[in-house]
Amino acid sequence: MGKQVDDTVGTQLQRPAHTLPYSQVAEELGADRNQGLSDADARKRVEQYGRNELEGGGGVQPAKILVRQIANAMILVLILAMVVSFAIKSWIEGGVISAVVVLNIVVGFFQEFQAEKTMDSLRSLSSPTANAIRAGRNITVPTAEIVPGDLVEMKTGDTIPADVRLIEAVNFEADEALLTGESLPVRKDAEVVLDEELTAGDRFNVAFSSSTVTRGRAQGVVFATGMRTEIGAIAAALRKKGSKMRMVKRKEDGTAAAHRYLQAWTLTGTDAVGRFLGVNVGTPLQKKLSQLAILLFWIAVVCALIVLGANGFSNQQEVIIYAVATGLSMIPASLIVVLTITMAAGTKRMVERHVIVRNLNSLEALGAVTDICSDKTGTLTQGKMVVRKAWIPSKGTYSVDPSTEPFNPTAGTVSFDESASRNAGTEDAGEKGRRDTPSNLLDGNSALEDYLEVASLANLATVQKNNDNEWSTRGDPTEIAIQVFASRFDRNRLSLTSGDSPQWTSIVEFPFDSDVKKMSVVCRHSHDNRMHIFTKGAVERIVESCTSVRWSEDGATKMTAEIREEILSNMEALAYLGLRVLALASKPLEEDIEPKSDPDRNTLEVELVFRGLIGLYDPPRPESAPSVRKCAEAGIAVHMLTGDHPGTARAIALDVGILPKRMHELSGDVSDAMVMTASQFDKLSEPEVDALPVLPLVVARCTPDTKVRMIEALHRRRKFAAMTGDGVNDSPSLKRADVGIAMGQGGSDVAKDASDIVLTDDNFASILNAIEEGRRMFDNIQKFILHLLAENIAQASTLLVGLAFKDDSGISVFPLAPVEILWVIMITSGMPDMGLGFEIAAPDIMQRPPQSLKRGVFTLEVMLDMLVYGFWTAALCLSSFVLVLFGFGDGNLGQGCNETYSEACDTVFRARATCFACLTWFALFLAWEMVSMRRSFFRMQPGSKRYFTQWMFDVWRNKFLFFAVLAGFITIFPTLYIPVINRVVFKHEGISWEWGIVFVEALLFFLGIEAWKWAKRIYFRRQAKRYPKENSDVEVPKMFDSALERESREKA
């Protein structure tokens, strides 16, 4: 029978994959069931079959971006002004405004298009990943790079990357509701071969792309990717978006009154208008700015009406042009574009610092974080587990010397100490004992043999040599470390369970569950065909499940309360060293269990025989302690929520600085509240939790529900919390947190999907990077909004006061022409504002308390600055206009000076040019002043020794801002001195001696801004002295200090 192409498969197989044994599928696809594909073969297959992606899945949509550029209040005002200008035959103003509209739309389009492409690429970085075996190594690859023939491993919480023919399935169930509509998970069986006519929902030997693993683990070979998968076929058939129409509210019988239809149509219409204007789409800040744009639109209309009213609502062209100019003065046309560019640049910068932003809302939220709830393993620690201690009650303590090759079971030495159990946790336990070879230590040692069987078989990790004769590992870091330890004694799981005549055969697996905190494997021994259960997990849970223990060489004895206390004391001693301690237990089973069955684990994981403890060391990351210290300086409290024993958690928390070194000096209620177990915390009612002097900084034996309770407790204290998570059960807490943070390397796809940001290196320091970037972006957005709106206030104030300057015909003469205003808006404000968006973080950005999202960017300080800078600029601009016109001129306002140049209008045109030059320079200088909202322009860096030249380095550091300001200075001269452009377009004349006024005004501008900043610094210093403990409740060191001070007073 020749090969045929199966449409659902997308690769050449004799028959559909579910009708073939998995061995035949692997063979026909050229897949190696042990080593997987080589890297070169995988790259070749990507070219052959294409990327594993669904077509037409949204992505960047240029048409929508173009509509968004036109559909905002800022552009609508410009278009309205353009229409009015053309209507009154003011061709130059209308043409210039048209050019500005086109320029704004084109620049905005390309900038937002690039921003959308950036966000699209970031979404692909944080998209689901797959665990593939390539060249014998277990690696994490983006789902889009999975190819037919890939060998993939799947576990609880993973999103299945492609259509997979299962090779091994252990208690494996998948949620296929997306594909079949079936609400219950489907149990899979790799061994069966099915009929061809079965539908997708009945193909129990196949795992389908995009479905989610709800239970168990599996391994399989990919046979279809992209649009050739089952979900791809559905995607090709269904290409419609959700309706944006509001539903009509109906009665129980299905009928609806006429007014309900009107209500639905009205709401649909307002929704459409809201989307058009951007007030109900985008991030909270984008919505606020869209609402601000609408507010400014109406202010512009009011200003235009004021101008018309001041001139008796004359329909003369001069009056209407003045009204247009005043309306334009209130429109920061470049605001939305600058915001988009700043946020896009921020997300790209975060990628460089190992943070992927999945939700733009989180960019605004990061700067407000007051508390971080972090996991320990792999986040605060390196996630590179090594076994340091193994304690067997009837024998003693086995210690493993540190090695530079943690995955090599032949590296390092093992020591044995027959000391009493209480000595197992001392630093020198084992080191004082004899060093020997593993084979000698195992010889005639049945207690160690039983212990190693649990360590090896209650374990899903793989440790083996690859084709290059190097040790390679696959699996969870904890299980890898335990498997390496078992392999030292030649008790590797592969050697025990594989080969022609394996010693053990795996029957059923019970995966680790965060609620029961145990994992077990049921195996059949080939010698006597008897079944045994091997269990490892949290010491307290294992001890509760044990009824006997091998306490001496005489065999198993009954577990008593005294022995339990002895075991727990031993665990405390090991945990005190910062070791993660697990317990091992096993027992033979009386009943027989069918392979692939689903027995109740609660009936099997009981009456176990305790075998011993194993202590694993996971060293803290070198950067964790400095990062925790920086969090404290930034007013952020760090809480460690871990599944480890309280002793282990406490030791690591002390090591990285989450807990104070002087905890023994704190009062009992404070120190007790700082370290709690999940059971202690969960027993407390909400009022009792709220009454705690401090919320726990360390929660040991933490469960997913405990994490949710901690977030809720923080919210009741009005804190803004970030939560890390990696497992399926962490998704509720990630969604409940203000900022959910998923692990990019060790996190499940479900956790990533529930998160706001993803850490690509699973490192706690990257959380601090994200917060710093969030604060930097928040600062920069404040800066350019302040700069833009201060300029708008200055222009509008200048024009409104300028209504008092009336010519011989009684028409107001504008101090600034419409084209001059557009020039300031687009050139001397727009470009420098982009530069402010790229500004680096302020030196003290991580020494401030968290920002308040309730106030947002429009704080009282910003609004006051806006008015002061705007009115000061307007006052100086008007004074320059008045000085040229009345101080050094004859005060002749001429006639028709708003339209054309004449000898009578020469003084007005020169005064207008002086006012324009002042406003331009002020706008450019203000951009540099905005680099720091409080520090002097000449002392931006407080620690610098360059007392007189530091400002030169500061202006040069941000080269985009530097050249934007420089361009603004240079381009003013062509507008002043090129004939036609100056008199006809800009309505001003070239100036000479008036530059003296401009220089003096610029000096006064600098002095005024610096004086205001100096006054602010004095005020805030006095406030700091008056309220020294402000925000102390969120700063960990201050919290400790206050507690220690209270203790000292009580003792005195």
GROMACS .gro file of N, CA and C in nm, residues 442-570:
model
  387
  442LEU      N    1   2.700   0.065   5.027
  442LEU     CA    2   2.576  -0.007   4.998
  442LEU      C    3   2.585  -0.156   5.030
  443ASP      N    4   2.704  -0.206   5.037
  443ASP     CA    5   2.724  -0.349   5.057
  443ASP      C    6   2.660  -0.397   5.188
  444GLY      N    7   2.562  -0.487   5.177
  444GLY     CA    8   2.494  -0.542   5.293
  444GLY      C    9   2.410  -0.442   5.369
  445ASN      N   10   2.377  -0.331   5.309
  445ASN     CA   11   2.304  -0.223   5.377
  445ASN      C   12   2.161  -0.220   5.324
  446SER      N   13   2.074  -0.302   5.379
  446SER     CA   14   1.937  -0.311   5.328
  446SER      C   15   1.859  -0.184   5.356
  447ALA      N   16   1.889  -0.114   5.467
  447ALA     CA   17   1.818   0.011   5.497
  447ALA      C   18   1.848   0.116   5.390
  448LEU      N   19   1.974   0.126   5.348
  448LEU     CA   20   2.011   0.219   5.242
  448LEU      C   21   1.950   0.175   5.109
  449GLU      N   22   1.943   0.043   5.087
  449GLU     CA   23   1.883  -0.009   4.965
  449GLU      C   24   1.736   0.033   4.955
  450ASP      N   25   1.662   0.016   5.064
  450ASP     CA   26   1.520   0.056   5.065
  450ASP      C   27   1.506   0.207   5.042
  451TYR      N   28   1.594   0.283   5.104
  451TYR     CA   29   1.592   0.430   5.092
  451TYR      C   30   1.616   0.470   4.947
  452LEU      N   31   1.716   0.409   4.883
  452LEU     CA   32   1.751   0.446   4.745
  452LEU      C   33   1.643   0.405   4.646
  453GLU      N   34   1.572   0.297   4.675
  453GLU     CA   35   1.462   0.258   4.586
  453GLU      C   36   1.355   0.365   4.581
  454VAL      N   37   1.325   0.425   4.695
  454VAL     CA   38   1.227   0.533   4.698
  454VAL      C   39   1.283   0.655   4.623
  455ALA      N   40   1.410   0.687   4.652
  455ALA     CA   41   1.470   0.804   4.588
  455ALA      C   42   1.471   0.791   4.437
  456SER      N   43   1.492   0.671   4.387
  456SER     CA   44   1.503   0.649   4.243
  456SER      C   45   1.367   0.634   4.176
  457LEU      N   46   1.276   0.559   4.237
  457LEU     CA   47   1.151   0.524   4.170
  457LEU      C   48   1.039   0.625   4.194
  458ALA      N   49   1.036   0.691   4.310
  458ALA     CA   50   0.937   0.798   4.333
  458ALA      C   51   0.993   0.925   4.271
  459ASN      N   52   1.016   0.920   4.142
  459ASN     CA   53   1.097   1.021   4.076
  459ASN      C   54   1.074   1.010   3.926
  460LEU      N   55   1.051   1.121   3.859
  460LEU     CA   56   1.026   1.121   3.715
  460LEU      C   57   1.142   1.178   3.635
  461ALA      N   58   1.252   1.217   3.704
  461ALA     CA   59   1.366   1.277   3.636
  461ALA      C   60   1.450   1.169   3.568
  462THR      N   61   1.524   1.213   3.467
  462THR     CA   62   1.613   1.123   3.393
  462THR      C   63   1.754   1.176   3.400
  463VAL      N   64   1.847   1.090   3.438
  463VAL     CA   65   1.990   1.123   3.441
  463VAL      C   66   2.062   1.017   3.359
  464GLN      N   67   2.125   1.059   3.251
  464GLN     CA   68   2.193   0.962   3.165
  464GLN      C   69   2.300   1.032   3.083
  465LYS      N   70   2.386   0.952   3.020
  465LYS     CA   71   2.487   1.008   2.931
  465LYS      C   72   2.428   1.021   2.791
  466ASN      N   73   2.461   1.132   2.725
  466ASN     CA   74   2.411   1.153   2.590
  466ASN      C   75   2.509   1.097   2.487
  467ASN      N   76   2.484   1.126   2.362
  467ASN     CA   77   2.569   1.073   2.255
  467ASN      C   78   2.711   1.127   2.260
  468ASP      N   79   2.731   1.241   2.325
  468ASP     CA   80   2.865   1.299   2.339
  468ASP      C   81   2.934   1.251   2.466
  469ASN      N   82   2.875   1.149   2.532
  469ASN     CA   83   2.931   1.092   2.654
  469ASN      C   84   2.935   1.193   2.769
  470GLU      N   85   2.841   1.287   2.765
  470GLU     CA   86   2.828   1.384   2.873
  470GLU      C   87   2.699   1.358   2.948
  471TRP      N   88   2.699   1.390   3.079
  471TRP     CA   89   2.580   1.367   3.161
  471TRP      C   90   2.474   1.472   3.127
  472SER      N   91   2.355   1.425   3.094
  472SER     CA   92   2.244   1.514   3.064
  472SER      C   93   2.126   1.475   3.154
  473THR      N   94   2.042   1.573   3.183
  473THR     CA   95   1.929   1.550   3.273
  473THR      C   96   1.802   1.607   3.213
  474ARG      N   97   1.691   1.548   3.254
  474ARG     CA   98   1.558   1.600   3.219
  474ARG      C   99   1.470   1.587   3.342
  475GLY      N  100   1.390   1.692   3.366
  475GLY     CA  101   1.295   1.683   3.476
  475GLY      C  102   1.304   1.800   3.571
  476ASP      N  103   1.232   1.788   3.681
  476ASP     CA  104   1.228   1.891   3.785
  476ASP      C  105   1.363   1.896   3.858
  477PRO      N  106   1.414   2.017   3.890
  477PRO     CA  107   1.545   2.027   3.955
  477PRO      C  108   1.556   1.947   4.085
  478THR      N  109   1.449   1.945   4.165
  478THR     CA  110   1.453   1.869   4.289
  478THR      C  111   1.467   1.719   4.260
  479GLU      N  112   1.389   1.670   4.165
  479GLU     CA  113   1.394   1.527   4.132
  479GLU      C  114   1.526   1.491   4.064
  480ILE      N  115   1.580   1.582   3.986
  480ILE     CA  116   1.710   1.557   3.924
  480ILE      C  117   1.816   1.538   4.032
  481ALA      N  118   1.818   1.625   4.132
  481ALA     CA  119   1.917   1.615   4.239
  481ALA      C  120   1.905   1.482   4.313
  482ILE      N  121   1.781   1.440   4.342
  482ILE     CA  122   1.761   1.313   4.412
  482ILE      C  123   1.801   1.196   4.322
  483GLN      N  124   1.771   1.205   4.192
  483GLN     CA  125   1.808   1.098   4.099
  483GLN      C  126   1.959   1.086   4.084
  484VAL      N  127   2.029   1.201   4.085
  484VAL     CA  128   2.175   1.199   4.080
  484VAL      C  129   2.230   1.128   4.203
  485PHE      N  130   2.170   1.156   4.320
  485PHE     CA  131   2.215   1.091   4.444
  485PHE      C  132   2.195   0.940   4.435
  486ALA      N  133   2.078   0.896   4.387
  486ALA     CA  134   2.054   0.753   4.373
  486ALA      C  135   2.149   0.691   4.272
  487SER      N  136   2.181   0.765   4.167
  487SER     CA  137   2.271   0.714   4.063
  487SER      C  138   2.413   0.695   4.114
  488ARG      N  139   2.450   0.768   4.218
  488ARG     CA  140   2.583   0.748   4.278
  488ARG      C  141   2.600   0.605   4.327
  489PHE      N  142   2.488   0.546   4.368
  489PHE     CA  143   2.490   0.409   4.420
  489PHE      C  144   2.441   0.309   4.315
  490ASP      N  145   2.446   0.351   4.188
  490ASP     CA  146   2.403   0.266   4.077
  490ASP      C  147   2.257   0.226   4.091
  491ARG      N  148   2.175   0.319   4.135
  491ARG     CA  149   2.031   0.294   4.146
  491ARG      C  150   1.954   0.394   4.059
  492ASN      N  151   2.004   0.412   3.937
  492ASN     CA  152   1.938   0.502   3.843
  492ASN      C  153   1.804   0.444   3.799
  493ARG      N  154   1.703   0.528   3.789
  493ARG     CA  155   1.569   0.480   3.754
  493ARG      C  156   1.567   0.408   3.620
  494LEU      N  157   1.641   0.458   3.522
  494LEU     CA  158   1.643   0.393   3.391
  494LEU      C  159   1.698   0.251   3.400
  495SER      N  160   1.803   0.233   3.482
  495SER     CA  161   1.861   0.099   3.495
  495SER      C  162   1.768   0.004   3.570
  496LEU      N  163   1.682   0.062   3.657
  496LEU     CA  164   1.591  -0.023   3.734
  496LEU      C  165   1.463  -0.056   3.658
  497THR      N  166   1.423   0.031   3.564
  497THR     CA  167   1.291   0.013   3.502
  497THR      C  168   1.296  -0.014   3.352
  498SER      N  169   1.414  -0.017   3.293
  498SER     CA  170   1.421  -0.040   3.148
  498SER      C  171   1.518  -0.154   3.117
  499GLY      N  172   1.526  -0.189   2.992
  499GLY     CA  173   1.609  -0.302   2.951
  499GLY      C  174   1.527  -0.425   2.920
  500ASP      N  175   1.596  -0.534   2.889
  500ASP     CA  176   1.527  -0.658   2.853
  500ASP      C  177   1.454  -0.721   2.972
  501SER      N  178   1.514  -0.713   3.089
  501SER     CA  179   1.450  -0.770   3.209
  501SER      C  180   1.460  -0.671   3.324
  502PRO      N  181   1.374  -0.569   3.321
  502PRO     CA  182   1.382  -0.465   3.425
  502PRO      C  183   1.345  -0.521   3.562
  503GLN      N  184   1.410  -0.465   3.662
  503GLN     CA  185   1.384  -0.508   3.799
  503GLN      C  186   1.247  -0.459   3.847
  504TRP      N  187   1.208  -0.339   3.802
  504TRP     CA  188   1.081  -0.280   3.842
  504TRP      C  189   1.004  -0.235   3.718
  505THR      N  190   0.871  -0.244   3.727
  505THR     CA  191   0.784  -0.196   3.620
  505THR      C  192   0.686  -0.095   3.679
  506SER      N  193   0.683   0.026   3.622
  506SER     CA  194   0.593   0.130   3.671
  506SER      C  195   0.449   0.097   3.633
  507ILE      N  196   0.359   0.105   3.730
  507ILE     CA  197   0.217   0.073   3.708
  507ILE      C  198   0.131   0.199   3.709
  508VAL      N  199   0.140   0.277   3.815
  508VAL     CA  200   0.058   0.397   3.832
  508VAL      C  201   0.143   0.507   3.895
  509GLU      N  202   0.120   0.628   3.851
  509GLU     CA  203   0.186   0.744   3.913
  509GLU      C  204   0.082   0.838   3.972
  510PHE      N  205   0.114   0.890   4.088
  510PHE     CA  206   0.034   0.996   4.149
  510PHE      C  207   0.121   1.122   4.151
  511PRO      N  208   0.095   1.219   4.062
  511PRO     CA  209   0.185   1.336   4.055
  511PRO      C  210   0.178   1.419   4.182
  512PHE      N  211   0.280   1.505   4.197
  512PHE     CA  212   0.283   1.593   4.314
  512PHE      C  213   0.162   1.683   4.312
  513ASP      N  214   0.099   1.695   4.424
  513ASP     CA  215  -0.019   1.780   4.439
  513ASP      C  216   0.009   1.880   4.550
  514SER      N  217  -0.013   2.008   4.520
  514SER     CA  218   0.019   2.112   4.618
  514SER      C  219  -0.069   2.106   4.741
  515ASP      N  220  -0.181   2.034   4.732
  515ASP     CA  221  -0.268   2.021   4.850
  515ASP      C  222  -0.220   1.909   4.942
  516VAL      N  223  -0.188   1.792   4.884
  516VAL     CA  224  -0.143   1.680   4.968
  516VAL      C  225   0.008   1.684   4.989
  517LYS      N  226   0.081   1.758   4.903
  517LYS     CA  227   0.226   1.775   4.914
  517LYS      C  228   0.301   1.642   4.913
  518LYS      N  229   0.256   1.552   4.827
  518LYS     CA  230   0.322   1.422   4.810
  518LYS      C  231   0.315   1.383   4.664
  519MET      N  232   0.406   1.294   4.623
  519MET     CA  233   0.395   1.228   4.494
  519MET      C  234   0.433   1.081   4.516
  520SER      N  235   0.370   0.991   4.442
  520SER     CA  236   0.393   0.848   4.462
  520SER      C  237   0.396   0.775   4.328
  521VAL      N  238   0.463   0.663   4.327
  521VAL     CA  239   0.467   0.575   4.212
  521VAL      C  240   0.444   0.432   4.261
  522VAL      N  241   0.354   0.363   4.193
  522VAL     CA  242   0.331   0.221   4.224
  522VAL      C  243   0.406   0.139   4.119
  523CYS      N  244   0.493   0.047   4.167
  523CYS     CA  245   0.574  -0.036   4.078
  523CYS      C  246   0.556  -0.185   4.113
  524ARG      N  247   0.573  -0.269   4.013
  524ARG     CA  248   0.571  -0.413   4.034
  524ARG      C  249   0.714  -0.466   4.027
  525HIS      N  250   0.751  -0.547   4.129
  525HIS     CA  251   0.884  -0.606   4.133
  525HIS      C  252   0.883  -0.733   4.048
  526SER      N  253   0.981  -0.747   3.960
  526SER     CA  254   0.982  -0.861   3.868
  526SER      C  255   1.015  -0.993   3.936
  527HIS      N  256   1.081  -0.987   4.054
  527HIS     CA  257   1.121  -1.111   4.121
  527HIS      C  258   1.002  -1.185   4.181
  528ASP      N  259   0.919  -1.114   4.258
  528ASP     CA  260   0.806  -1.180   4.323
  528ASP      C  261   0.671  -1.132   4.269
  529ASN      N  262   0.674  -1.047   4.166
  529ASN     CA  263   0.552  -0.995   4.103
  529ASN      C  264   0.463  -0.918   4.200
  530ARG      N  265   0.524  -0.870   4.308
  530ARG     CA  266   0.448  -0.798   4.410
  530ARG      C  267   0.459  -0.646   4.387
  531MET      N  268   0.354  -0.577   4.422
  531MET     CA  269   0.353  -0.432   4.400
  531MET      C  270   0.396  -0.357   4.526
  532HIS      N  271   0.464  -0.244   4.501
  532HIS     CA  272   0.510  -0.157   4.609
  532HIS      C  273   0.472  -0.013   4.573
  533ILE      N  274   0.447   0.067   4.674
  533ILE     CA  275   0.425   0.209   4.653
  533ILE      C  276   0.542   0.285   4.714
  534PHE      N  277   0.598   0.377   4.636
  534PHE     CA  278   0.711   0.460   4.678
  534PHE      C  279   0.664   0.605   4.681
  535THR      N  280   0.686   0.672   4.795
  535THR     CA  281   0.632   0.806   4.816
  535THR      C  282   0.738   0.900   4.869
  536LYS      N  283   0.737   1.023   4.819
  536LYS     CA  284   0.821   1.128   4.877
  536LYS      C  285   0.738   1.255   4.887
  537GLY      N  286   0.777   1.345   4.978
  537GLY     CA  287   0.702   1.469   4.992
  537GLY      C  288   0.741   1.545   5.117
  538ALA      N  289   0.654   1.638   5.155
  538ALA     CA  290   0.679   1.720   5.275
  538ALA      C  291   0.687   1.630   5.397
  539VAL      N  292   0.781   1.659   5.484
  539VAL     CA  293   0.809   1.570   5.597
  539VAL      C  294   0.686   1.550   5.683
  540GLU      N  295   0.615   1.658   5.717
  540GLU     CA  296   0.499   1.646   5.805
  540GLU      C  297   0.393   1.555   5.743
  541ARG      N  298   0.370   1.570   5.613
  541ARG     CA  299   0.267   1.490   5.546
  541ARG      C  300   0.308   1.343   5.538
  542ILE      N  301   0.435   1.318   5.511
  542ILE     CA  302   0.481   1.180   5.502
  542ILE      C  303   0.476   1.113   5.639
  543VAL      N  304   0.522   1.184   5.741
  543VAL     CA  305   0.521   1.126   5.877
  543VAL      C  306   0.379   1.093   5.920
  544GLU      N  307   0.283   1.180   5.885
  544GLU     CA  308   0.143   1.152   5.917
  544GLU      C  309   0.093   1.025   5.850
  545SER      N  310   0.150   0.995   5.732
  545SER     CA  311   0.105   0.878   5.655
  545SER      C  312   0.177   0.750   5.695
  546CYS      N  313   0.279   0.759   5.782
  546CYS     CA  314   0.359   0.642   5.820
  546CYS      C  315   0.310   0.584   5.953
  547THR      N  316   0.301   0.452   5.956
  547THR     CA  317   0.265   0.383   6.081
  547THR      C  318   0.381   0.303   6.137
  548SER      N  319   0.489   0.292   6.059
  548SER     CA  320   0.606   0.219   6.107
  548SER      C  321   0.732   0.283   6.051
  549VAL      N  322   0.845   0.249   6.112
  549VAL     CA  323   0.973   0.306   6.074
  549VAL      C  324   1.082   0.205   6.105
  550ARG      N  325   1.181   0.202   6.019
  550ARG     CA  326   1.296   0.115   6.047
  550ARG      C  327   1.391   0.195   6.134
  551TRP      N  328   1.371   0.183   6.263
  551TRP     CA  329   1.444   0.265   6.360
  551TRP      C  330   1.578   0.205   6.400
  552SER      N  331   1.593   0.072   6.378
  552SER     CA  332   1.718   0.003   6.413
  552SER      C  333   1.741  -0.110   6.313
  553GLU      N  334   1.850  -0.179   6.331
  553GLU     CA  335   1.883  -0.290   6.240
  553GLU      C  336   1.786  -0.406   6.254
  554ASP      N  337   1.706  -0.406   6.361
  554ASP     CA  338   1.617  -0.520   6.387
  554ASP      C  339   1.495  -0.521   6.295
  555GLY      N  340   1.475  -0.417   6.218
  555GLY     CA  341   1.360  -0.414   6.129
  555GLY      C  342   1.265  -0.303   6.167
  556ALA      N  343   1.147  -0.302   6.102
  556ALA     CA  344   1.049  -0.195   6.121
  556ALA      C  345   0.985  -0.205   6.258
  557THR      N  346   0.966  -0.090   6.320
  557THR     CA  347   0.896  -0.080   6.447
  557THR      C  348   0.780   0.017   6.432
  558LYS      N  349   0.690   0.013   6.526
  558LYS     CA  350   0.573   0.099   6.520
  558LYS      C  351   0.612   0.246   6.537
  559MET      N  352   0.550   0.332   6.457
  559MET     CA  353   0.573   0.475   6.468
  559MET      C  354   0.503   0.528   6.593
  560THR      N  355   0.580   0.585   6.682
  560THR     CA  356   0.525   0.641   6.805
  560THR      C  357   0.537   0.792   6.804
  561ALA      N  358   0.471   0.855   6.900
  561ALA     CA  359   0.478   1.001   6.909
  561ALA      C  360   0.620   1.048   6.934
  562GLU      N  361   0.695   0.970   7.015
  562GLU     CA  362   0.834   1.006   7.045
  562GLU      C  363   0.920   0.999   6.918
  563ILE      N  364   0.898   0.894   6.839
  563ILE     CA  365   0.977   0.880   6.715
  563ILE      C  366   0.941   0.993   6.618
  564ARG      N  367   0.812   1.026   6.610
  564ARG     CA  368   0.772   1.137   6.522
  564ARG      C  369   0.842   1.266   6.563
  565GLU      N  370   0.846   1.293   6.694
  565GLU     CA  371   0.914   1.412   6.743
  565GLU      C  372   1.062   1.409   6.708
  566GLU      N  373   1.122   1.289   6.717
  566GLU     CA  374   1.264   1.275   6.684
  566GLU      C  375   1.288   1.304   6.535
  567ILE      N  376   1.199   1.254   6.452
  567ILE     CA  377   1.212   1.279   6.307
  567ILE      C  378   1.197   1.428   6.278
  568LEU      N  379   1.097   1.490   6.340
  568LEU     CA  380   1.074   1.632   6.316
  568LEU      C  381   1.189   1.717   6.369
  569SER      N  382   1.248   1.675   6.482
  569SER     CA  383   1.365   1.746   6.534
  569SER      C  384   1.482   1.736   6.437
  570ASN      N  385   1.498   1.617   6.380
  570ASN     CA  386   1.603   1.599   6.280
  570ASN      C  387   1.579   1.688   6.158
   0.00000   0.00000   0.00000
